Structures are given as C-alpha cells and as structure tokens.
Amino acid sequence: MNKKTDNQPLSIHPSAADDKIKKEAEEWKAKYLRALADYQNLEKRVAQMRQDMMQNALESIIVEFLPVIDVLEKAEKHINDQGLTLGLKSFWNVLSGRGVRKLETKGKRFDPNEMECVEVVGDGKDDNVIEELLPGYKLGDKIIRVAKVKVGKSNPENKEQITENNSSN
Amino acid sequence: MAKIIGIDLGTTNSCVAVMEGGSPKVINSAEGRNVIPSVVDPIKRIVGDVAKRQMVINP
C-alpha cells in the first residue's frame, strides 16, 4: 500500500534544510565577491604604490639637488663664468629630461598652489608677484617646491587720491 | 563596506587616519605630508598647506 505509483507527482516543496543551504550559498557568494573586489583593489593599489615609490625616490633626490641649483644660479649671476654657465646648462638638460620645470612667477597673479607669500609690498598691483625670492619647481605635474615670493598690494593712500581726483573731475 | 576614519584636529596641525586590517594608516596630503596645517580659508575654500601659504596676504 505504501508503494508509490509512477504517476504520482514528486514533492517540490523546499524543506527547511534546503532554505538553510541556499542562505549559506548566498552568504558565501557575497563573501567571495567582496574578497574578489578587495583583491582587485589591492592589485591596483600595489601597482600604483610601486609607481609612486619610484616617483617619490626620484623626487626626493631632485629635491635635495634644488638648493645646489639655487646656489649655482646665484653664483652664475655674480661671477659670470662661462664654465659655470656650461655646467649649469648641462645640469638643466638632465633635469628637464626627467621632467623638472621651473615655475614662472614674476608678474603673475599670486597662486597659493604654486607660491608662498613671505612679504607684502605696499606698491604695485593687488595680489601680483613683485619679486621672486626663491624659485619653485615642478616635476611632471607635481609641485616639488613652491616659490617664495613678495606680493604687491595697492597703496590705499594712492587709491584715495585717485578716487578724489575722479570725483573732482 | 564601511570604513573607520579618525581625525585629530590639532591647534597647529591635523592628521587623518583610516583603519586598515585592524591598524590605523595615516592618509597623506596632496603634498605628501602626514600632517596637515590646521589653517582654513573659508572664502576661497582652501585648507592646509595651500591656505597657510597665503596667510601673509590674508592674516
């Protein structure tokens, strides 16, 4: 009597055990996807770190050379020696080959991303660089040393005089 | 996934770190420094080293 006939449909109701297995499978899948994403991120980060490390090593060496360049350039101005000029030129050829560039500051508007203001001068245009005390340098797109500059500020007395003259006219 | 970030807002310098693998890792500034000067220019919306460089103009 207990024997099942072939025509009888199979029970397709999921049991509690099936539910548990499904839930566990979903949890494992989520964990796997998260681990995979973490690993892919790690791979990217390691590649980036390797590149950054090389760039930082180059940058730190160049930064150490910058005060030497400053001294040589000042000496060149005062001594006016042809040998020194030639040496400095070949030095600059190597540096520019590595992507080092001098920042242009004089006469430009003060930009705190590239320059550091050390003094405000009472004559001149507002926020315009009057004098460059120490040149700034760029390696590729990164600023490795900011320029130290004197920034102009228009004299308030002059401004008042101009406005008085304008009003009298 | 949620990350835990710790910020030390000091009077002179500030520092930001993120928990990674159970230990804090300091986040560098764009200039590559571990600490950031606690200077803010709310008008130009600039912070840190960049804001400090124009401190003489806007004291």
Tab-separated table of C-alpha atoms in Angstrom, chain A:
chain	number	residue	atom	x	y	z
A	1	MET	CA	0.000	0.000	0.000
A	2	ASN	CA	2.898	2.314	0.704
A	3	LYS	CA	4.356	1.803	-2.713
A	4	LYS	CA	4.321	4.967	-4.814
A	5	THR	CA	2.977	4.818	-8.289
A	6	ASP	CA	4.929	6.331	-11.226
A	7	ASN	CA	2.129	8.807	-11.974
A	8	GLN	CA	2.291	10.413	-8.542
A	9	PRO	CA	3.998	13.896	-8.727
A	10	LEU	CA	7.237	14.421	-6.788
A	11	SER	CA	7.131	16.719	-3.801
A	12	ILE	CA	8.747	20.040	-4.791
A	13	HIS	CA	8.185	21.908	-1.534
A	14	PRO	CA	11.557	23.152	-0.289
A	15	SER	CA	12.353	21.877	3.096
A	16	ALA	CA	13.953	23.898	5.894
A	17	ALA	CA	17.313	22.256	5.142
A	18	ASP	CA	17.172	23.457	1.536
A	19	ASP	CA	16.483	27.009	2.683
A	20	LYS	CA	19.462	26.879	5.016
A	21	ILE	CA	21.737	25.641	2.226
A	22	LYS	CA	20.507	28.380	-0.115
A	23	LYS	CA	21.083	31.043	2.518
A	24	GLU	CA	24.583	29.742	3.209
A	25	ALA	CA	25.354	29.678	-0.526
A	26	GLU	CA	24.250	33.305	-0.863
A	27	GLU	CA	26.384	34.308	2.110
A	28	TRP	CA	29.420	32.553	0.634
A	29	LYS	CA	28.809	34.149	-2.739
A	30	ALA	CA	28.652	37.603	-1.149
A	31	LYS	CA	31.847	36.892	0.767
A	32	TYR	CA	33.569	35.654	-2.377
A	33	LEU	CA	32.530	38.740	-4.359
A	34	ARG	CA	33.725	41.024	-1.586
A	35	ALA	CA	37.054	39.195	-1.311
A	36	LEU	CA	37.469	39.340	-5.091
A	37	ALA	CA	36.754	43.094	-5.133
A	38	ASP	CA	39.202	43.593	-2.244
A	39	TYR	CA	41.867	41.624	-4.098
A	40	GLN	CA	41.341	43.565	-7.322
A	41	ASN	CA	41.569	46.833	-5.389
A	42	LEU	CA	44.734	45.595	-3.679
A	43	GLU	CA	46.292	44.689	-7.032
A	44	LYS	CA	45.530	48.176	-8.374
A	45	ARG	CA	46.842	49.809	-5.226
A	46	VAL	CA	50.078	47.787	-5.235
A	47	ALA	CA	50.699	48.777	-8.879
A	48	GLN	CA	50.015	52.429	-8.011
A	49	MET	CA	52.233	52.229	-4.915
A	50	ARG	CA	55.094	50.793	-6.958
A	51	GLN	CA	54.816	53.650	-9.433
A	52	ASP	CA	54.514	56.215	-6.617
A	53	MET	CA	57.555	54.741	-4.883
A	54	MET	CA	59.696	55.185	-7.991
A	55	GLN	CA	58.397	58.711	-8.495
A	56	ASN	CA	58.971	59.571	-4.815
A	57	ALA	CA	62.531	58.244	-4.942
A	58	LEU	CA	63.257	60.427	-7.969
A	59	GLU	CA	61.504	63.384	-6.359
A	60	SER	CA	63.452	63.123	-3.096
A	61	ILE	CA	66.771	63.071	-4.969
A	62	ILE	CA	65.796	66.075	-7.105
A	63	VAL	CA	64.540	67.998	-4.045
A	64	GLU	CA	67.975	67.527	-2.436
A	65	PHE	CA	69.603	68.975	-5.554
A	66	LEU	CA	67.410	72.098	-5.641
A	67	PRO	CA	69.389	74.142	-3.058
A	68	VAL	CA	72.566	73.286	-5.022
A	69	ILE	CA	70.955	74.622	-8.212
A	70	ASP	CA	69.918	77.782	-6.326
A	71	VAL	CA	73.497	78.378	-5.187
A	72	LEU	CA	74.935	77.693	-8.650
A	73	GLU	CA	72.431	80.034	-10.311
A	74	LYS	CA	73.183	82.823	-7.826
A	75	ALA	CA	76.915	82.269	-8.346
A	76	GLU	CA	76.448	82.364	-12.121
A	77	LYS	CA	74.764	85.761	-11.860
A	78	HIS	CA	77.582	87.224	-9.784
A	79	ILE	CA	80.666	85.532	-11.246
A	80	ASN	CA	79.513	85.418	-14.876
A	81	ASP	CA	81.807	82.458	-15.602
A	82	GLN	CA	81.420	80.638	-18.928
A	83	GLY	CA	82.399	77.245	-17.473
A	84	LEU	CA	79.824	77.551	-14.739
A	85	THR	CA	77.141	78.525	-17.256
A	86	LEU	CA	78.009	75.486	-19.368
A	87	GLY	CA	77.945	73.159	-16.356
A	88	LEU	CA	74.634	74.562	-15.186
A	89	LYS	CA	73.191	74.202	-18.670
A	90	SER	CA	74.132	70.520	-18.885
A	91	PHE	CA	72.765	70.010	-15.366
A	92	TRP	CA	69.483	71.540	-16.500
A	93	ASN	CA	69.432	69.290	-19.584
A	94	VAL	CA	69.459	66.235	-17.310
A	95	LEU	CA	66.787	67.680	-15.023
A	96	SER	CA	64.466	68.765	-17.829
A	97	GLY	CA	64.880	65.282	-19.355
A	98	ARG	CA	63.396	63.940	-16.117
A	99	GLY	CA	60.502	66.392	-16.329
A	100	VAL	CA	61.724	69.112	-13.959
A	101	ARG	CA	60.496	72.606	-14.796
A	102	LYS	CA	60.922	75.987	-13.152
A	103	LEU	CA	57.717	77.768	-12.141
A	104	GLU	CA	57.122	81.138	-13.754
A	105	THR	CA	56.002	83.564	-11.085
A	106	LYS	CA	57.175	87.119	-11.740
A	107	GLY	CA	54.378	89.462	-12.768
A	108	LYS	CA	51.786	86.716	-12.379
A	109	ARG	CA	48.847	86.744	-10.025
A	110	PHE	CA	49.609	85.119	-6.653
A	111	ASP	CA	48.582	81.455	-6.659
A	112	PRO	CA	48.891	79.687	-3.270
A	113	ASN	CA	49.130	76.310	-5.046
A	114	GLU	CA	52.459	77.293	-6.587
A	115	MET	CA	53.725	80.130	-4.431
A	116	GLU	CA	54.243	81.092	-0.827
A	117	CYS	CA	53.937	84.724	0.136
A	118	VAL	CA	56.699	85.815	2.509
A	119	GLU	CA	56.166	89.571	2.305
A	120	VAL	CA	53.554	92.047	1.180
A	121	VAL	CA	54.919	95.107	-0.610
A	122	GLY	CA	52.920	98.308	-0.363
A	123	ASP	CA	53.254	99.338	-4.010
A	124	GLY	CA	52.114	97.532	-7.117
A	125	LYS	CA	49.025	95.727	-8.248
A	126	ASP	CA	46.906	93.784	-5.788
A	127	ASP	CA	47.924	90.119	-5.448
A	128	ASN	CA	50.569	90.338	-8.176
A	129	VAL	CA	54.046	88.888	-7.669
A	130	ILE	CA	56.589	91.700	-7.370
A	131	GLU	CA	59.721	89.697	-6.699
A	132	GLU	CA	60.723	86.047	-6.608
A	133	LEU	CA	62.970	85.280	-3.650
A	134	LEU	CA	63.293	81.539	-4.208
A	135	PRO	CA	62.256	79.780	-7.423
A	136	GLY	CA	59.692	76.976	-7.377
A	137	TYR	CA	59.988	73.707	-9.285
A	138	LYS	CA	57.629	71.183	-10.819
A	139	LEU	CA	58.306	67.501	-11.547
A	140	GLY	CA	55.818	66.470	-14.207
A	141	ASP	CA	52.507	67.777	-12.875
A	142	LYS	CA	53.545	67.721	-9.229
A	143	ILE	CA	54.954	70.758	-7.494
A	144	ILE	CA	58.078	69.681	-5.636
A	145	ARG	CA	58.925	73.104	-4.230
A	146	VAL	CA	56.788	76.200	-4.077
A	147	ALA	CA	58.270	79.555	-4.997
A	148	LYS	CA	58.801	82.114	-2.234
A	149	VAL	CA	57.587	85.479	-3.443
A	150	LYS	CA	56.891	89.081	-2.490
A	151	VAL	CA	53.342	90.077	-3.326
A	152	GLY	CA	52.190	93.592	-4.144
A	153	LYS	CA	49.322	95.410	-2.568
A	154	SER	CA	47.988	98.651	-3.952
A	155	ASN	CA	48.629	101.564	-1.629
A	156	PRO	CA	45.322	102.667	-0.028
A	157	GLU	CA	46.517	106.341	0.004
A	158	ASN	CA	47.108	106.237	-3.762
A	159	LYS	CA	43.680	104.712	-4.229
A	160	GLU	CA	42.083	107.504	-2.193
A	161	GLN	CA	43.940	110.121	-4.264
A	162	ILE	CA	42.728	108.547	-7.491
A	163	THR	CA	39.115	108.470	-6.290
A	164	GLU	CA	39.403	112.111	-5.085
A	165	ASN	CA	40.761	113.190	-8.478
A	166	ASN	CA	37.987	111.325	-10.258
A	167	SER	CA	35.303	112.930	-8.068
A	168	SER	CA	36.762	116.458	-8.525
A	169	ASN	CA	36.789	115.971	-12.332
